[in-house]
Coordinates of C-alpha atoms in Angstrom, one line a residue:
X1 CA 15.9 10.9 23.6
X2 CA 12.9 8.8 23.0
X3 CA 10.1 9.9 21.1
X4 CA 8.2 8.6 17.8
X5 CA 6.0 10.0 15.6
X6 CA 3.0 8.6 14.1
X7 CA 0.9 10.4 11.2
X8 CA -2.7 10.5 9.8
X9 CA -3.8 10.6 6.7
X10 CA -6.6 12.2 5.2
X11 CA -8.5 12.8 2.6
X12 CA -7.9 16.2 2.5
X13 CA -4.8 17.5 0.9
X14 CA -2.2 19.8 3.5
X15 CA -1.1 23.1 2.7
X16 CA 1.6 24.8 4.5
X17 CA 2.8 21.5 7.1
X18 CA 4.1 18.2 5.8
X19 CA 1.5 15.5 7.2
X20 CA -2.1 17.0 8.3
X21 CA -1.8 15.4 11.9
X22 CA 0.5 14.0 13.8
X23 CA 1.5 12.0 17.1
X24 CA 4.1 13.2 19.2
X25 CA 5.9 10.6 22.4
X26 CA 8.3 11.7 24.0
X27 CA 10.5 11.3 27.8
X28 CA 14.3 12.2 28.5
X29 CA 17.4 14.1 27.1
X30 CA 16.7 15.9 23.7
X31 CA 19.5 17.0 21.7
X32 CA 18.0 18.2 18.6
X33 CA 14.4 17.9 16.7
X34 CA 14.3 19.1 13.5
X35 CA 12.5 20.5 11.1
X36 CA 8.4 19.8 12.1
X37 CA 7.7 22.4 9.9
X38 CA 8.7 23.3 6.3
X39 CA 9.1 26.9 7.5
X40 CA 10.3 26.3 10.9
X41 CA 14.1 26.1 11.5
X42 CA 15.6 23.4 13.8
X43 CA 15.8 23.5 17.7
X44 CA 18.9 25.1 19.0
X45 CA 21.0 21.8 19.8
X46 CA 22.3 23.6 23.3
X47 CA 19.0 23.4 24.6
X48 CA 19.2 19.6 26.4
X49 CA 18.3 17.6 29.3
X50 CA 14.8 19.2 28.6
X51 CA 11.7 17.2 27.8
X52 CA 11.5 16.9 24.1
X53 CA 7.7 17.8 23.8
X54 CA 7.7 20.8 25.8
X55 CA 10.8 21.8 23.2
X56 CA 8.7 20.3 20.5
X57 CA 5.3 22.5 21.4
X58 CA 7.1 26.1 22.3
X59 CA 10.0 26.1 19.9
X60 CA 7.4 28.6 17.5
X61 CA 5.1 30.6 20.3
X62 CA 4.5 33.0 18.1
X63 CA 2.2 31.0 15.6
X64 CA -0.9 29.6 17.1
X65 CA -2.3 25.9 17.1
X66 CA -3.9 25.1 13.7
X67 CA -6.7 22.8 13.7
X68 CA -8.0 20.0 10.6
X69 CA -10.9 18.4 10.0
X70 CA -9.9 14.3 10.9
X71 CA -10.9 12.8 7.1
X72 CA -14.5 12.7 6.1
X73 CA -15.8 14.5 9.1
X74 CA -16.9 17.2 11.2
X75 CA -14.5 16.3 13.8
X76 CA -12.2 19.4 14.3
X77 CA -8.7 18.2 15.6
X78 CA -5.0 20.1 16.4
X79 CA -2.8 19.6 14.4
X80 CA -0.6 17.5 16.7
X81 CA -2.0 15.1 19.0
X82 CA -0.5 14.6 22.1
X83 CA 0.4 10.8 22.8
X84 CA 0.0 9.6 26.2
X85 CA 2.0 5.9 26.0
X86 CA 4.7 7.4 28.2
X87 CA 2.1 7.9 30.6
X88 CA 3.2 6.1 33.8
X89 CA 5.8 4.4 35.3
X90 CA 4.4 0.3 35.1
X91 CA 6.1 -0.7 32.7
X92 CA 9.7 0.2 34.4
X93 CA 10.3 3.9 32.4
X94 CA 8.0 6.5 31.5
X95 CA 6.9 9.7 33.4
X96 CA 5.3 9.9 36.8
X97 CA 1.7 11.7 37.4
X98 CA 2.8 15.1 38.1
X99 CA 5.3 15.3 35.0
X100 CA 2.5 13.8 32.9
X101 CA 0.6 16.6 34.2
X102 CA 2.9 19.4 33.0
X103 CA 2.9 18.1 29.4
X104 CA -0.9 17.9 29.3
X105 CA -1.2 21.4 30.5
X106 CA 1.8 22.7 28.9
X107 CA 0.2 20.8 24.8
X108 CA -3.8 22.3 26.2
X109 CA -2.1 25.9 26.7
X110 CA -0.8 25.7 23.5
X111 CA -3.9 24.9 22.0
X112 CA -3.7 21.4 21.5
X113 CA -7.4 19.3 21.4
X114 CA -6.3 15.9 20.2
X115 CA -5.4 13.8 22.9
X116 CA -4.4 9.7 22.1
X117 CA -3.8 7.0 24.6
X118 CA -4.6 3.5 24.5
X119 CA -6.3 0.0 26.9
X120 CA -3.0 -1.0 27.5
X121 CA -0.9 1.6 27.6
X122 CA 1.2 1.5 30.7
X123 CA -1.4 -1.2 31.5
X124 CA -4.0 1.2 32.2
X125 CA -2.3 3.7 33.9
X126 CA -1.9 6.2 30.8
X127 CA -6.0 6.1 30.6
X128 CA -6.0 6.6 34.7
X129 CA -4.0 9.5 34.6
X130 CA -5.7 11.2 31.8
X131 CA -9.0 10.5 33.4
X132 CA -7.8 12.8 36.0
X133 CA -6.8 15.1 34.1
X134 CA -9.4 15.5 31.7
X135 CA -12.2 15.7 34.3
X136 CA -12.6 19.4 34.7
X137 CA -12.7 20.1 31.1
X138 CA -13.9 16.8 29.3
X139 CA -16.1 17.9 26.3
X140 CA -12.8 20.6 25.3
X141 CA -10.8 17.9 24.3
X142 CA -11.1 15.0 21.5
X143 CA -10.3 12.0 23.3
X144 CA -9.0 8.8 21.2
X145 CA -8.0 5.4 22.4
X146 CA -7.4 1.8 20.9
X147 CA -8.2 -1.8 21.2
X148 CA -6.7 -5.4 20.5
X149 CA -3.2 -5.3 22.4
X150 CA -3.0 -7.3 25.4
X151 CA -0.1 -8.1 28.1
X152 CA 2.3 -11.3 27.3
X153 CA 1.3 -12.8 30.4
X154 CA -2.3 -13.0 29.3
X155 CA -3.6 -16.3 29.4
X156 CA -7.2 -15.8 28.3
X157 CA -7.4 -16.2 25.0
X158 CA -9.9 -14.0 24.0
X159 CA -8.2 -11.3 26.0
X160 CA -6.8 -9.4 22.9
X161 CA -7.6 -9.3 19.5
X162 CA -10.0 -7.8 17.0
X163 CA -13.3 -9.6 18.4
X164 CA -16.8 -8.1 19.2
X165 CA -15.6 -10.0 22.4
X166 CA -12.2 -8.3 23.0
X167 CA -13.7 -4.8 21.5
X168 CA -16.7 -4.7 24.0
X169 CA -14.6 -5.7 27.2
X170 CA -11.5 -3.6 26.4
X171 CA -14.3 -0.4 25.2
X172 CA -16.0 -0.4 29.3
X173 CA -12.3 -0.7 30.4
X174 CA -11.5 2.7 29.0
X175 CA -14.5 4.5 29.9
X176 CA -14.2 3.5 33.5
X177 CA -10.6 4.5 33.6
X178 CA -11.2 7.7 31.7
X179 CA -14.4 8.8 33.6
X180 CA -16.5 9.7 30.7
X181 CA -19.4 8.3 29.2
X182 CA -18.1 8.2 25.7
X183 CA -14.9 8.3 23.3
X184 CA -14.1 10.5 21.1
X185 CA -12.5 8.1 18.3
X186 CA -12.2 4.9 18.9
X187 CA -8.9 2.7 17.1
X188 CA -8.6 -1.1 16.4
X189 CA -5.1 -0.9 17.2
X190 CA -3.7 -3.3 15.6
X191 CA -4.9 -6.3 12.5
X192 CA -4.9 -9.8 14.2
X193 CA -5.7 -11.5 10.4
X194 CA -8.3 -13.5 12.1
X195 CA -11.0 -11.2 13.0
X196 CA -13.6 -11.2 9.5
X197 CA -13.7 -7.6 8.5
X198 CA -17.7 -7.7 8.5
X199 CA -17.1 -8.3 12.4
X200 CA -15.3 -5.6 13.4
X201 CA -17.1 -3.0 11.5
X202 CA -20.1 -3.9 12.8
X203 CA -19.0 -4.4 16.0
X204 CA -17.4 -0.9 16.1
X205 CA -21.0 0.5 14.3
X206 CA -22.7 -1.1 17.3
X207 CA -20.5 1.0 19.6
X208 CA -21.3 4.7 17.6
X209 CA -25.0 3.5 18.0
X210 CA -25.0 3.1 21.6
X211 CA -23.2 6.2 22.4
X212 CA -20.4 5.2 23.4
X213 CA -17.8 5.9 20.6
X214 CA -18.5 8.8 18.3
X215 CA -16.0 8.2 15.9
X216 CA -13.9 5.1 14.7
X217 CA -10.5 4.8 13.0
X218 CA -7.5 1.9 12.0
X219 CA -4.2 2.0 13.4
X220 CA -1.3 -0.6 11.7
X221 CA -3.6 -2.1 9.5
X222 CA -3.3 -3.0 5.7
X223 CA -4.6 -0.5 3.2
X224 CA -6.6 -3.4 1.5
X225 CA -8.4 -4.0 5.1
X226 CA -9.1 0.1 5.6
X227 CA -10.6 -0.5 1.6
X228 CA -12.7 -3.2 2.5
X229 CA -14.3 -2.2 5.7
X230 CA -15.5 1.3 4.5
X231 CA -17.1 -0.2 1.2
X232 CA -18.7 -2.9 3.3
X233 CA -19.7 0.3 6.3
X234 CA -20.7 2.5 2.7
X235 CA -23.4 -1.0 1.6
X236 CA -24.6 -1.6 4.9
X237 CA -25.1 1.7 6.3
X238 CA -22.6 1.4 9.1
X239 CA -19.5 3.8 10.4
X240 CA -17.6 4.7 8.2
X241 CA -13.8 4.5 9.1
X242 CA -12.4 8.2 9.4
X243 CA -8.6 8.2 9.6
X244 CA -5.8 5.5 9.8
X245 CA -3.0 6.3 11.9
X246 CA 0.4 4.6 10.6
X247 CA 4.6 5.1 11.3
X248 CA 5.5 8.3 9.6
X249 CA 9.6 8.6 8.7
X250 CA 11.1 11.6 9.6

């Protein structure tokens, strides 16, 4: 199997489920997932050759979706989030349209909001396909996607990064290939440790201003950066930074 999870972490303490949020990948063979919840017993192991998240999202039918507020916000989110990297084939592996398709609809029929994808993501082919898919049904759904990762045959050299440059070019990107006029939550992906702080942050403040990001958040960045940017956003009077995504250890 491959799959991943990624957590959030928030402000707010969790009650009955170990993390408040989390990020579930996933193609291929599945032999066994265990234990997402405290009170939830494992997946029968004789259940394979079946796509792991359709396991992962049906293996409790009985209990509905549960929604959080995402940190210090109004934002109401499922409690997984569906992640869309294995979104198309471009990179040599991943699932095609049409079985893309069946894990959107299979995670929105079980309740699921929260969907996370990302620039370049199967070079733009995970934000194509979900632009599709979202289309009937856009304002349902809390749409997040990242910046600052680039391909390894990118020669420009402002064509990844942290920069108002990079953050501006790669935010139009992902509107146009997800045919909406605004994101949800909007991630720096990834800390380059050259960007000043004081840039990004305003840059991304610029961004809720306009309209075209309601939300921002941190992905794989220091805790010391995440400290810094909100007590400079909480002086100046810019966005404040509500959730950091991060690797989560099963």
């Amino acid at each position: 199997a491959c799959f991943s999870l990624t957590c959030f972490l928030f402000p707010t303490p969790t009650s009955r489920h170990c993390v408040s949020a989390g990020i579930i990948y996933g193609i291929g063979v599945v032999e066994q997932v265990e234990h997402w919840r405290k009170d939830t017993t494992a997946i029968d192991e004789s259940q394979e050759k079946k796509n792991w998240s359709i396991l992962f999202l049906t293996h409790q039918p009985e209990e509905p979706m549960h929604y959080k507020l995402l940190g210090r916000s109004g934002l109401r989110v499922s409690e997984l989030c569906l992640g869309t990297m294995t979104f198309g084939e471009t990179w040599g592996w991943g699932a095609s349209k049409s079985e893309s398709k069946k894990m959107f609809d299979l995670f929105a029929k079980e309740g699921g909001n929260f969907i996370d994808t990302s620039v370049n993501y199967t070079v733009g082919t995970s934000e194509e396909f979900l632009g599709d898919f979202l289309k009937t049904d856009r304002d349902h759904f809390v749409v997040a996607t990242k910046y600052t990762l680039t391909k390894p045959d990118n020669t420009d050299p402002n064509g990844g990064g942290n920069s108002r440059k990079n953050m501006m070019k790669s935010v139009e990107k992902s509107l146009k290939r997800l045919i909406t006029d605004h994101i949800d939550l909007y991630y720096l992906h990834m800390w380059d440790y050259m960007t000043p702080v004081e840039e990004v942050v305003r840059g991304l403040d610029d961004l809720v201003r306009q309209g075209k990001v309601l939300y921002v958040a941190f992905s794989d960045t220091p805790d010391y950066i995440v400290a810094e940017a909100n007590t400079r956003a909480d002086l100046m009077g810019w966005s404040r930074f509500i959730g950091i995504q991060i690797p989560y250890s099963l």
